[in-house]
Amino acid sequence: MTYILSEEEQMLRDSAQAFLAEKSPVSELRRLRDEGCKDGFRHAIWKDMAEMGWNGIVIPEEYGGVDMGYTAAGIILQEMGKTLAATPFLASSILCATALRYGGTEAQKSAHLPKIAEGEKVYALAVDEKARHDAKHIETRAKKDGNGFRLSGQKRFVACGNGADMLIVAARMDDESIGLFLVDPEADGVERTLRRSVDSHAPANIDFNDVKLDGDALLSETDDGAALLDAVLYAGRACLAAEQLGVAVEAFSRTIDYIKERDQFGQKIGSFQALQHRAADLLTEVEMTESLVVKALRQLDESPSQAPFWIAAAKGRATRVSRLSASEAIQMHGGVGMTDEYEIGFFYKRAQAAGEFLGDDAWCTARVAEMSGI
């Protein structure tokens, strides 16, 4: 297992940097917020990402993807974290693509994975039912009804849920097992309510009121829906940790640039030893996080059965360090760091929101302790 990027991975990182700098800089997130964009992302950029091959990054080639793996996906997401790109990449290309790849029948894969890879449709995973992440708390019910099902329940803060063309919904079945169901958000009985999160994203609360589903709506390639959902969420956490790392790296970089330029008391504030010590401590934290995130992603690609421990450790640390880097950035920017005019505050808000999604640092620490037998 190597921690050094291959030539192919370096090319992917370089192309991601160039694309995101042009198509989705931080100013694009500000524009989405100020325009009140109800979907929270640009569909045109989603199509452009498909042409780059990104949308099918973990999708097999026979279904239109490029199948480069989760390490490659993490490289893209780290760069997205640096520009705060608001896209359906994590929701569609990681969470839902993983669910379909490992839980879908051949017919389901053929019908849906190409739509994700080609940027034709946006998919969203609906799991959480409370304000905080808790995938074990699932009260949404899928009752058997002839050859199909009847779906009833509520999901909260579904990422990209307001702009999604298709949902994958986790529900408890008659025998108390967990199933993942493909649900058309325009079907009778589905009601979406737009929410605005602190990071200017647009998740949705979604109510399912006796929604009629065909039998082939169930992802039924595996008999263990709970294990499938667990695998999907761990893949999502590994990739989200990479995005959080990008947030931390960029917040740190902007802060260093600022203290090198800002004059106070007749000298650059970066010459003050107190700030130098804080910057050095933060650099150490960021670099240790990068090693852990790369380890988690490589494990997911090469030894997936061993990955959950490293993913929980990486997500927990990325949550803590991205929040630390962004809060230190505001402190060192002084009063201007609190203003909307400066972009550094956007990184602080994304660090807070991403930290809560799919499990915060306390949740991840508990998983690490549990898997360590503590």
Coordinates of C-alpha atoms in Angstrom, one line a residue:
M1 CA 0.0 0.0 0.0
T2 CA 1.5 3.3 -1.1
Y3 CA 0.7 6.8 0.2
I4 CA 2.3 8.4 -2.9
L5 CA 0.0 9.4 -5.8
S6 CA 0.6 7.4 -9.0
E7 CA 1.2 9.3 -12.2
E8 CA -2.4 8.7 -13.2
E9 CA -3.7 10.0 -9.8
Q10 CA -1.5 13.1 -10.1
M11 CA -3.0 13.8 -13.6
L12 CA -6.5 13.4 -12.1
R13 CA -5.7 15.8 -9.3
D14 CA -4.2 18.4 -11.7
S15 CA -7.3 18.2 -14.0
A16 CA -9.6 18.5 -11.0
Q17 CA -7.8 21.6 -9.8
A18 CA -8.0 23.3 -13.2
F19 CA -11.7 22.3 -13.8
L20 CA -12.9 23.4 -10.3
A21 CA -10.9 26.7 -10.4
E22 CA -12.7 27.6 -13.7
K23 CA -16.2 26.0 -13.2
S24 CA -16.8 26.0 -9.4
P25 CA -14.7 28.4 -7.4
V26 CA -16.0 29.6 -4.0
S27 CA -17.7 32.5 -5.8
E28 CA -20.0 30.0 -7.5
L29 CA -21.2 28.8 -4.1
R30 CA -21.8 32.4 -3.1
R31 CA -23.8 32.9 -6.3
L32 CA -25.9 29.8 -5.7
R33 CA -26.7 31.1 -2.2
D34 CA -27.5 34.6 -3.3
E35 CA -29.7 33.4 -6.1
G36 CA -31.6 31.1 -3.8
C37 CA -31.0 28.1 -6.1
K38 CA -33.6 25.5 -5.0
D39 CA -31.4 22.6 -6.1
G40 CA -28.2 23.9 -4.5
F41 CA -26.1 23.0 -7.5
R42 CA -25.8 23.7 -11.3
H43 CA -27.0 20.9 -13.5
A44 CA -24.7 22.2 -16.3
I45 CA -21.6 21.6 -14.1
W46 CA -22.9 18.1 -13.2
K47 CA -23.0 17.4 -17.0
D48 CA -19.5 18.8 -17.4
M49 CA -18.2 16.5 -14.7
A50 CA -19.7 13.6 -16.5
E51 CA -17.7 14.5 -19.6
M52 CA -14.6 14.5 -17.5
G53 CA -15.4 10.9 -16.4
W54 CA -15.8 11.8 -12.8
N55 CA -19.4 10.8 -12.3
G56 CA -18.6 7.2 -13.1
I57 CA -15.4 7.1 -11.0
V58 CA -16.6 4.0 -9.0
I59 CA -18.9 2.6 -11.6
P60 CA -17.7 -0.4 -13.7
E61 CA -16.9 0.2 -17.3
E62 CA -19.7 -2.1 -18.6
Y63 CA -22.2 0.4 -17.0
G64 CA -20.6 3.5 -18.5
G65 CA -18.1 4.3 -15.7
V66 CA -14.3 4.4 -15.5
D67 CA -14.0 2.3 -12.3
M68 CA -10.9 4.1 -10.9
G69 CA -11.9 3.4 -7.3
Y70 CA -12.4 5.3 -4.1
T71 CA -8.9 6.7 -3.8
A72 CA -9.4 8.5 -7.1
A73 CA -12.8 9.7 -5.9
G74 CA -11.1 11.0 -2.8
I75 CA -8.6 13.0 -4.9
I76 CA -11.5 14.7 -6.7
L77 CA -13.4 15.4 -3.4
Q78 CA -10.3 16.8 -1.8
E79 CA -10.0 19.4 -4.6
M80 CA -13.8 20.0 -4.3
G81 CA -13.2 20.8 -0.6
K82 CA -10.7 23.4 -1.6
T83 CA -13.2 25.3 -3.7
L84 CA -16.3 24.4 -1.7
A85 CA -17.8 23.0 -4.9
A86 CA -21.5 22.3 -4.4
T87 CA -22.3 19.3 -6.6
P88 CA -24.2 16.0 -6.3
F89 CA -20.9 14.0 -6.6
L90 CA -20.9 12.5 -3.1
A91 CA -24.6 11.8 -3.1
S92 CA -24.9 10.4 -6.6
S93 CA -21.5 9.1 -7.7
I94 CA -20.4 7.7 -4.4
L95 CA -23.3 6.9 -2.1
C96 CA -26.0 5.9 -4.7
A97 CA -23.5 4.4 -7.2
T98 CA -22.1 2.2 -4.5
A99 CA -25.5 1.1 -3.4
L100 CA -26.5 0.1 -6.9
R101 CA -23.1 -1.5 -7.7
Y102 CA -23.2 -3.8 -4.7
G103 CA -26.9 -4.1 -4.1
G104 CA -28.6 -3.8 -7.5
T105 CA -29.6 -6.6 -9.8
E106 CA -28.2 -6.7 -13.3
A107 CA -31.3 -5.0 -14.6
Q108 CA -31.1 -2.3 -11.9
K109 CA -27.4 -1.6 -12.6
S110 CA -28.0 -1.5 -16.4
A111 CA -31.0 0.9 -15.9
H112 CA -29.5 3.3 -13.4
L113 CA -25.7 3.4 -13.3
P114 CA -25.3 4.8 -16.8
K115 CA -27.6 7.6 -15.9
I116 CA -25.3 8.6 -13.1
A117 CA -22.1 8.2 -15.1
E118 CA -23.5 10.2 -18.0
G119 CA -24.8 13.0 -15.7
E120 CA -28.3 12.4 -17.1
K121 CA -29.9 12.1 -13.7
V122 CA -29.1 13.0 -10.1
Y123 CA -29.6 10.4 -7.3
A124 CA -29.8 11.0 -3.6
L125 CA -29.6 8.6 -0.6
A126 CA -32.3 9.0 2.0
V127 CA -31.2 7.5 5.4
D128 CA -31.4 9.8 8.4
E129 CA -34.7 10.4 10.2
K130 CA -33.4 12.7 13.0
A131 CA -31.4 15.9 13.1
R132 CA -28.2 13.9 13.9
H133 CA -26.8 11.0 11.9
D134 CA -28.0 7.6 13.2
A135 CA -28.4 5.0 10.5
K136 CA -29.7 2.4 13.0
H137 CA -32.7 4.6 13.7
I138 CA -34.9 3.6 10.8
E139 CA -38.7 3.8 11.3
T140 CA -39.7 4.3 7.7
R141 CA -41.7 1.2 6.7
A142 CA -41.9 -0.8 3.5
K143 CA -44.9 -3.1 3.8
K144 CA -45.4 -5.9 1.4
D145 CA -48.3 -5.2 -0.9
G146 CA -49.0 -8.0 -3.5
N147 CA -45.9 -8.1 -5.7
G148 CA -44.7 -4.7 -4.5
F149 CA -44.5 -2.5 -1.4
R150 CA -46.1 0.5 0.3
L151 CA -43.6 3.0 1.7
S152 CA -44.4 5.3 4.6
G153 CA -42.1 7.4 6.8
Q154 CA -40.0 10.5 6.9
K155 CA -36.4 11.3 6.0
R156 CA -34.5 14.4 7.2
F157 CA -31.7 16.5 5.6
V158 CA -31.3 14.3 2.5
A159 CA -28.2 15.7 0.7
C160 CA -29.2 17.0 -2.8
G161 CA -32.7 15.6 -2.1
N162 CA -34.4 18.7 -3.4
G163 CA -32.8 18.5 -6.9
A164 CA -32.6 14.7 -7.2
D165 CA -34.3 12.8 -10.0
M166 CA -34.3 9.5 -8.1
L167 CA -34.0 8.5 -4.5
I168 CA -32.6 5.4 -2.8
V169 CA -34.5 5.1 0.5
A170 CA -33.6 2.9 3.5
A171 CA -36.7 1.4 5.0
R172 CA -37.5 -1.3 7.5
M173 CA -39.4 -4.3 6.1
D174 CA -42.0 -6.6 7.5
D175 CA -39.4 -9.0 9.0
E176 CA -37.6 -5.9 10.6
S177 CA -34.7 -6.3 8.1
I178 CA -33.4 -3.2 6.2
G179 CA -34.1 -2.7 2.5
L180 CA -32.9 -0.1 0.0
F181 CA -35.6 1.1 -2.4
L182 CA -35.5 3.1 -5.6
V183 CA -38.2 5.8 -5.4
D184 CA -39.3 8.4 -7.9
P185 CA -39.5 11.7 -6.0
E186 CA -42.4 12.7 -8.3
A187 CA -44.5 9.6 -7.4
D188 CA -47.8 10.1 -5.6
G189 CA -47.3 10.3 -1.9
V190 CA -43.8 11.8 -1.9
E191 CA -43.5 15.3 -0.6
R192 CA -40.2 17.2 -0.5
T193 CA -39.5 20.3 1.6
L194 CA -36.4 22.4 0.9
R195 CA -34.1 23.1 3.8
R196 CA -31.1 25.4 3.9
S197 CA -28.1 24.3 5.8
V198 CA -25.5 26.6 7.3
D199 CA -23.1 25.9 4.5
S200 CA -25.6 27.2 1.9
H201 CA -26.4 23.7 0.6
A202 CA -29.9 22.6 -0.2
P203 CA -30.9 19.3 1.5
A204 CA -34.5 18.3 1.7
N205 CA -36.9 16.7 4.2
I206 CA -38.9 14.1 2.4
D207 CA -42.2 12.5 3.6
F208 CA -43.4 9.2 2.1
N209 CA -47.1 8.8 2.5
D210 CA -48.2 5.3 1.5
V211 CA -46.1 5.4 -1.7
K212 CA -46.8 2.5 -4.0
L213 CA -43.6 0.7 -5.2
D214 CA -43.2 -2.1 -7.7
G215 CA -41.4 -5.2 -6.6
D216 CA -38.3 -4.3 -8.6
A217 CA -37.8 -1.1 -6.6
L218 CA -36.0 -3.1 -4.0
L219 CA -32.2 -3.5 -4.4
S220 CA -32.2 -7.2 -4.0
E221 CA -28.8 -8.5 -5.2
T222 CA -27.9 -9.1 -1.5
D223 CA -29.9 -10.7 1.3
D224 CA -28.4 -8.4 3.9
G225 CA -29.7 -4.9 3.4
A226 CA -28.2 -3.6 6.6
A227 CA -24.7 -4.7 5.6
L228 CA -25.2 -3.1 2.2
L229 CA -26.3 0.2 3.8
D230 CA -23.3 0.0 6.2
A231 CA -20.9 -0.5 3.3
V232 CA -22.4 2.4 1.4
L233 CA -22.2 4.7 4.4
Y234 CA -18.5 3.8 5.1
A235 CA -17.7 4.5 1.4
G236 CA -19.4 7.9 1.8
R237 CA -17.5 8.7 5.0
A238 CA -14.1 7.9 3.5
C239 CA -14.8 10.2 0.6
L240 CA -16.4 12.9 2.7
A241 CA -13.2 12.8 4.9
A242 CA -11.2 13.6 1.8
E243 CA -13.5 16.6 1.1
Q244 CA -13.1 17.8 4.7
L245 CA -9.3 17.5 4.3
G246 CA -9.5 19.8 1.3
V247 CA -11.4 22.3 3.4
A248 CA -8.7 22.1 6.1
V249 CA -5.9 22.4 3.6
E250 CA -7.4 25.4 1.8
A251 CA -8.3 27.3 5.1
F252 CA -4.8 26.8 6.3
S253 CA -3.2 27.9 3.0
R254 CA -5.3 31.1 2.9
T255 CA -4.5 31.9 6.5
I256 CA -0.7 31.6 5.9
D257 CA -1.0 33.8 2.8
Y258 CA -3.0 36.4 4.9
I259 CA -0.6 36.6 7.9
K260 CA 2.4 36.9 5.5
E261 CA 0.7 40.0 4.0
R262 CA -1.1 41.7 6.9
D263 CA 0.8 44.5 8.6
Q264 CA 0.3 45.3 12.3
F265 CA 2.5 47.4 14.6
G266 CA 4.8 48.1 11.7
Q267 CA 5.5 44.5 10.7
K268 CA 3.9 41.5 9.1
I269 CA 1.8 39.6 11.7
G270 CA 3.3 36.3 10.4
S271 CA 6.5 37.4 12.1
F272 CA 4.9 37.0 15.5
Q273 CA 6.1 33.9 17.3
A274 CA 2.7 33.1 18.8
L275 CA 1.1 32.9 15.3
Q276 CA 4.0 30.9 14.0
H277 CA 3.5 28.3 16.7
R278 CA -0.2 28.1 16.0
A279 CA 0.5 27.7 12.3
A280 CA 3.1 25.0 12.9
D281 CA 0.7 23.0 15.1
L282 CA -2.0 23.3 12.6
L283 CA 0.3 22.1 9.7
T284 CA 1.1 19.0 11.7
E285 CA -2.5 18.3 12.3
V286 CA -3.4 18.7 8.6
E287 CA -0.6 16.5 7.4
M288 CA -1.4 13.7 9.9
T289 CA -5.0 13.8 8.7
E290 CA -3.9 13.5 5.1
S291 CA -2.0 10.3 5.9
L292 CA -5.0 8.9 7.6
V293 CA -7.4 9.8 4.9
V294 CA -5.2 8.2 2.2
K295 CA -4.9 5.1 4.3
A296 CA -8.6 4.8 4.6
L297 CA -9.2 5.3 0.9
R298 CA -6.5 2.8 -0.1
Q299 CA -7.9 0.2 2.4
L300 CA -11.4 0.7 0.9
D301 CA -10.0 -0.1 -2.6
E302 CA -7.5 -2.9 -1.6
S303 CA -8.9 -4.5 1.6
P304 CA -12.5 -3.4 2.1
S305 CA -13.1 -5.8 5.0
Q306 CA -10.4 -3.9 7.0
A307 CA -11.5 -0.5 5.9
P308 CA -14.3 0.5 8.5
F309 CA -11.8 1.0 11.3
W310 CA -9.6 3.3 9.2
I311 CA -12.5 5.1 7.7
A312 CA -14.1 5.9 11.1
A313 CA -10.7 7.1 12.3
A314 CA -10.2 9.3 9.2
K315 CA -13.7 10.8 9.2
G316 CA -13.4 11.6 12.9
R317 CA -10.1 13.2 12.6
A318 CA -11.0 15.1 9.4
T319 CA -14.1 16.4 11.2
R320 CA -12.0 17.7 14.1
V321 CA -9.1 19.1 12.0
S322 CA -11.3 20.8 9.4
R323 CA -13.2 22.6 12.1
L324 CA -9.9 23.5 13.9
S325 CA -8.3 24.8 10.7
A326 CA -11.4 26.9 9.7
S327 CA -11.8 28.3 13.2
E328 CA -8.1 29.2 13.5
A329 CA -8.4 30.8 10.1
I330 CA -11.1 33.1 11.3
Q331 CA -9.1 33.9 14.5
M332 CA -5.9 34.8 12.6
H333 CA -7.9 36.8 10.0
G334 CA -9.2 38.9 12.9
G335 CA -12.4 40.9 12.5
V336 CA -12.5 40.6 8.7
G337 CA -12.7 36.8 9.0
M338 CA -16.2 37.3 10.4
T339 CA -17.5 39.3 7.5
D340 CA -19.4 37.8 4.5
E341 CA -17.2 39.7 2.1
Y342 CA -14.2 37.4 3.0
E343 CA -14.6 33.8 1.8
I344 CA -12.8 32.3 4.8
G345 CA -16.1 32.1 6.7
F346 CA -17.6 29.8 4.0
F347 CA -14.9 27.2 4.9
Y348 CA -15.9 27.4 8.6
K349 CA -19.5 26.8 7.7
R350 CA -18.7 23.9 5.4
A351 CA -16.5 22.4 8.0
Q352 CA -19.4 22.5 10.5
A353 CA -22.0 21.0 8.2
A354 CA -19.7 18.3 6.7
G355 CA -18.7 17.3 10.2
E356 CA -22.3 16.4 11.1
F357 CA -23.0 14.5 7.9
L358 CA -22.6 10.7 8.1
G359 CA -21.3 11.0 11.7
D360 CA -19.4 13.6 13.6
D361 CA -16.1 13.1 15.4
A362 CA -17.7 11.8 18.6
W363 CA -19.7 9.3 16.6
C364 CA -16.6 8.2 14.7
T365 CA -14.5 8.0 17.9
A366 CA -17.1 5.7 19.4
R367 CA -17.0 3.4 16.3
V368 CA -13.1 3.2 16.6
A369 CA -13.4 2.3 20.3
E370 CA -16.1 -0.3 19.5
M371 CA -14.0 -1.9 16.7
S372 CA -10.9 -1.8 19.0
G373 CA -12.8 -3.8 21.6
I374 CA -12.7 -1.0 24.2

